[in-house]
């Protein structure tokens, strides 16, 4: 191939941008002058490789780990298309930037087709091995490889030096996806934060313990807190294009966590035990008859692709909470990416690039894996195959999978604690064929699981979507759609890359499209006949097989340690609560407080998640639900047999509801307690790694008030219900949502929790009824 000739001269250049531009020019010149460098092409290349808008203060050294020239040849050797892609890494960070363009013979720009590049040449592999070991294992300057739709690819650069690399992953460094201006996350006032912290601790501890906490807080404010706060303000100023918290949050809360993600970091949605009524008519499938499973799988996949298309092409409406625009940067982690295990700290790898290049999804059925090509590149993004063709391909996959014995549940390996999964993944990837398959799973737009059973009841439904005993899933994938034999739909989400409000936007889009009989989609449809799927059979050695067996045993043990129960409370719902002039969210939170107090005779450290996506790259803040006001209310209600009719209790309840609503507003406005205290703690550790922590952080009350025995979140609504696990061994996890006519809860607990979900839900029903009685009595002021 003529382009390889003389490439060394350019690779040895030290000036990164000049060298890369020289490589590009050399390629073009030796590709029979297919294309002369045009301004917009060079700009695109420069933007991807070295965007001035992404520069950070201070010098950062990085290494270009991939520079690949790709071509497609005719039989006589004429080059039809060519492209260039590259990725680079920097110390202590996983960074990526990619530019890939293809041109047909008419010089029309096309997005890249799927490229199953050998994992030996992947950025993920370079980062995993480290620069020195990677260089030792892959010292060659050029590699020729098979790339599926592209016959030839040449790795033309290895370990090129480049400077001024962005501090974060490229996908998070621009605000291009937000159509409205999104402000940066603020740093709250220090005195306000410390006062709020004290008031949140007071209802949880004794007077003596609280007195000690006051001393610790006062010492912190006098002896270093003000300086740490000032440093945090400066950090926020330096990160105007992102959030002062995001790097820390992703790393500390998720990527450094070593527990299994299946129970601890995953959440699930269910959409009801049966498909929408009426069921999908055959006419939207071109008159063809398919099973409920195949119909629901096809419609949910098509609607997901439409959401992806609208996001990629910039036509998806700006997401809002009320009138407030929400940052959509986490959408970049919905598709074409994966969490990847690594020793000590995981990372999230996104394959999306400018146009979300990969065109396939992975499908699991009967523990057999398949890749299904669902889209076709177009000049702007991609098109989808027609719904009937998609259903037919899924039907063929289902028939193939169910005609065989049950497959080997390779995905069970991803159920393990992260260090063990990392170790077993290395063993699995030591086989190059397996490595290619794992790369395809990671790069797929999303996963689809076709389950050959129907849920027995709501709790069985939830368990199958949540963990399924480790079978038929790949738990590192951000999104997996799960479809059952009767057409019921579920979604499994891995939490590290995005919060539930992001996947909520996707599933609401799915359900709206389904309700409209697949009308209203924007994605182009292109008829393409022929088989579009391939089976993916892993080459499982005896040692890998043993690890899979161990993983299945491990997840069974973990599942036995947790219990969960769904509750649909239909005595009244959001409409009745609003008529009582109450916030439905605050009402549910006070019911949870009252239920807990009745069982345990004290209030817990009680967490509710508040979304901070009203700020650039915002994630969540902690709503500290337990308050002096809620404590007075629950104590009064539990004080005697006439407590429900006591007129003062209405005032106490309304005070508690008002306090909860005020705390919620503060948190969504970036004025919470926990993230501010965390930021100052981390700055102290960075500045003085060997110095003892301020007494505020070593005070037993600090640890106690951060051990969330009650973890709650309002997520769900008309279309779906959400659930997740308790976050501490003796705690409860309660997810809830409401409609006009009912409230739905999903309660989870661990084996070591001194209260079962069944017992808690019974107390919850009583609390909801009692609170309505208190607010609807003869003296209630409505």
PDB file of N, CA and C in Angstrom, residues 9 101 131 226 238 247 253 277 296 364-365 404 455 547 769:
ATOM      1  N   UNK A   9       9.385   9.363   8.435  1.00  0.00           N
ATOM      2  CA  UNK A   9       9.902  10.731   8.446  1.00  0.00           C
ATOM      3  C   UNK A   9       8.939  11.688   9.137  1.00  0.00           C
ATOM      4  N   UNK A 101     -13.372  11.034   8.996  1.00  0.00           N
ATOM      5  CA  UNK A 101     -14.226  11.395   7.869  1.00  0.00           C
ATOM      6  C   UNK A 101     -13.967  10.411   6.733  1.00  0.00           C
ATOM      7  N   UNK A 131       1.998   3.267  29.307  1.00  0.00           N
ATOM      8  CA  UNK A 131       2.786   3.604  28.115  1.00  0.00           C
ATOM      9  C   UNK A 131       3.960   2.669  27.863  1.00  0.00           C
ATOM     10  N   UNK A 226     -12.035  28.759  56.070  1.00  0.00           N
ATOM     11  CA  UNK A 226     -12.163  29.921  55.188  1.00  0.00           C
ATOM     12  C   UNK A 226     -11.174  29.846  54.034  1.00  0.00           C
ATOM     13  N   UNK A 238     -11.641  28.665  37.726  1.00  0.00           N
ATOM     14  CA  UNK A 238     -10.746  28.075  36.733  1.00  0.00           C
ATOM     15  C   UNK A 238     -11.465  27.071  35.842  1.00  0.00           C
ATOM     16  N   UNK A 247     -15.058  16.150  38.171  1.00  0.00           N
ATOM     17  CA  UNK A 247     -13.929  15.215  38.178  1.00  0.00           C
ATOM     18  C   UNK A 247     -13.881  14.434  39.480  1.00  0.00           C
ATOM     19  N   UNK A 253     -16.847   8.821  43.857  1.00  0.00           N
ATOM     20  CA  UNK A 253     -18.104   8.151  44.169  1.00  0.00           C
ATOM     21  C   UNK A 253     -18.298   6.883  43.345  1.00  0.00           C
ATOM     22  N   UNK A 277     -51.686  -0.896  26.203  1.00  0.00           N
ATOM     23  CA  UNK A 277     -52.974  -1.312  25.633  1.00  0.00           C
ATOM     24  C   UNK A 277     -53.554  -0.164  24.809  1.00  0.00           C
ATOM     25  N   UNK A 296     -42.400  -5.637  20.884  1.00  0.00           N
ATOM     26  CA  UNK A 296     -41.954  -4.653  21.884  1.00  0.00           C
ATOM     27  C   UNK A 296     -40.467  -4.371  21.738  1.00  0.00           C
ATOM     28  N   UNK A 364     -28.701 -10.152  23.606  1.00  0.00           N
ATOM     29  CA  UNK A 364     -28.483 -11.380  24.375  1.00  0.00           C
ATOM     30  C   UNK A 364     -29.807 -12.117  24.455  1.00  0.00           C
ATOM     31  N   UNK A 365     -29.789 -13.379  24.086  1.00  0.00           N
ATOM     32  CA  UNK A 365     -30.986 -14.221  24.177  1.00  0.00           C
ATOM     33  C   UNK A 365     -30.551 -15.628  24.550  1.00  0.00           C
ATOM     34  N   UNK A 404     -30.863 -23.531  20.331  1.00  0.00           N
ATOM     35  CA  UNK A 404     -29.624 -24.073  20.881  1.00  0.00           C
ATOM     36  C   UNK A 404     -29.770 -24.295  22.383  1.00  0.00           C
ATOM     37  N   UNK A 455     -42.603 -12.328  33.489  1.00  0.00           N
ATOM     38  CA  UNK A 455     -42.570 -12.126  34.942  1.00  0.00           C
ATOM     39  C   UNK A 455     -43.818 -12.681  35.610  1.00  0.00           C
ATOM     40  N   UNK A 547     -14.158 -19.320  36.273  1.00  0.00           N
ATOM     41  CA  UNK A 547     -14.417 -17.988  36.825  1.00  0.00           C
ATOM     42  C   UNK A 547     -15.878 -17.579  36.620  1.00  0.00           C
ATOM     43  N   UNK A 769     -51.925   7.386  55.159  1.00  0.00           N
ATOM     44  CA  UNK A 769     -53.324   7.547  55.559  1.00  0.00           C
ATOM     45  C   UNK A 769     -53.451   8.505  56.738  1.00  0.00           C
TER      46      UNK A 769
END
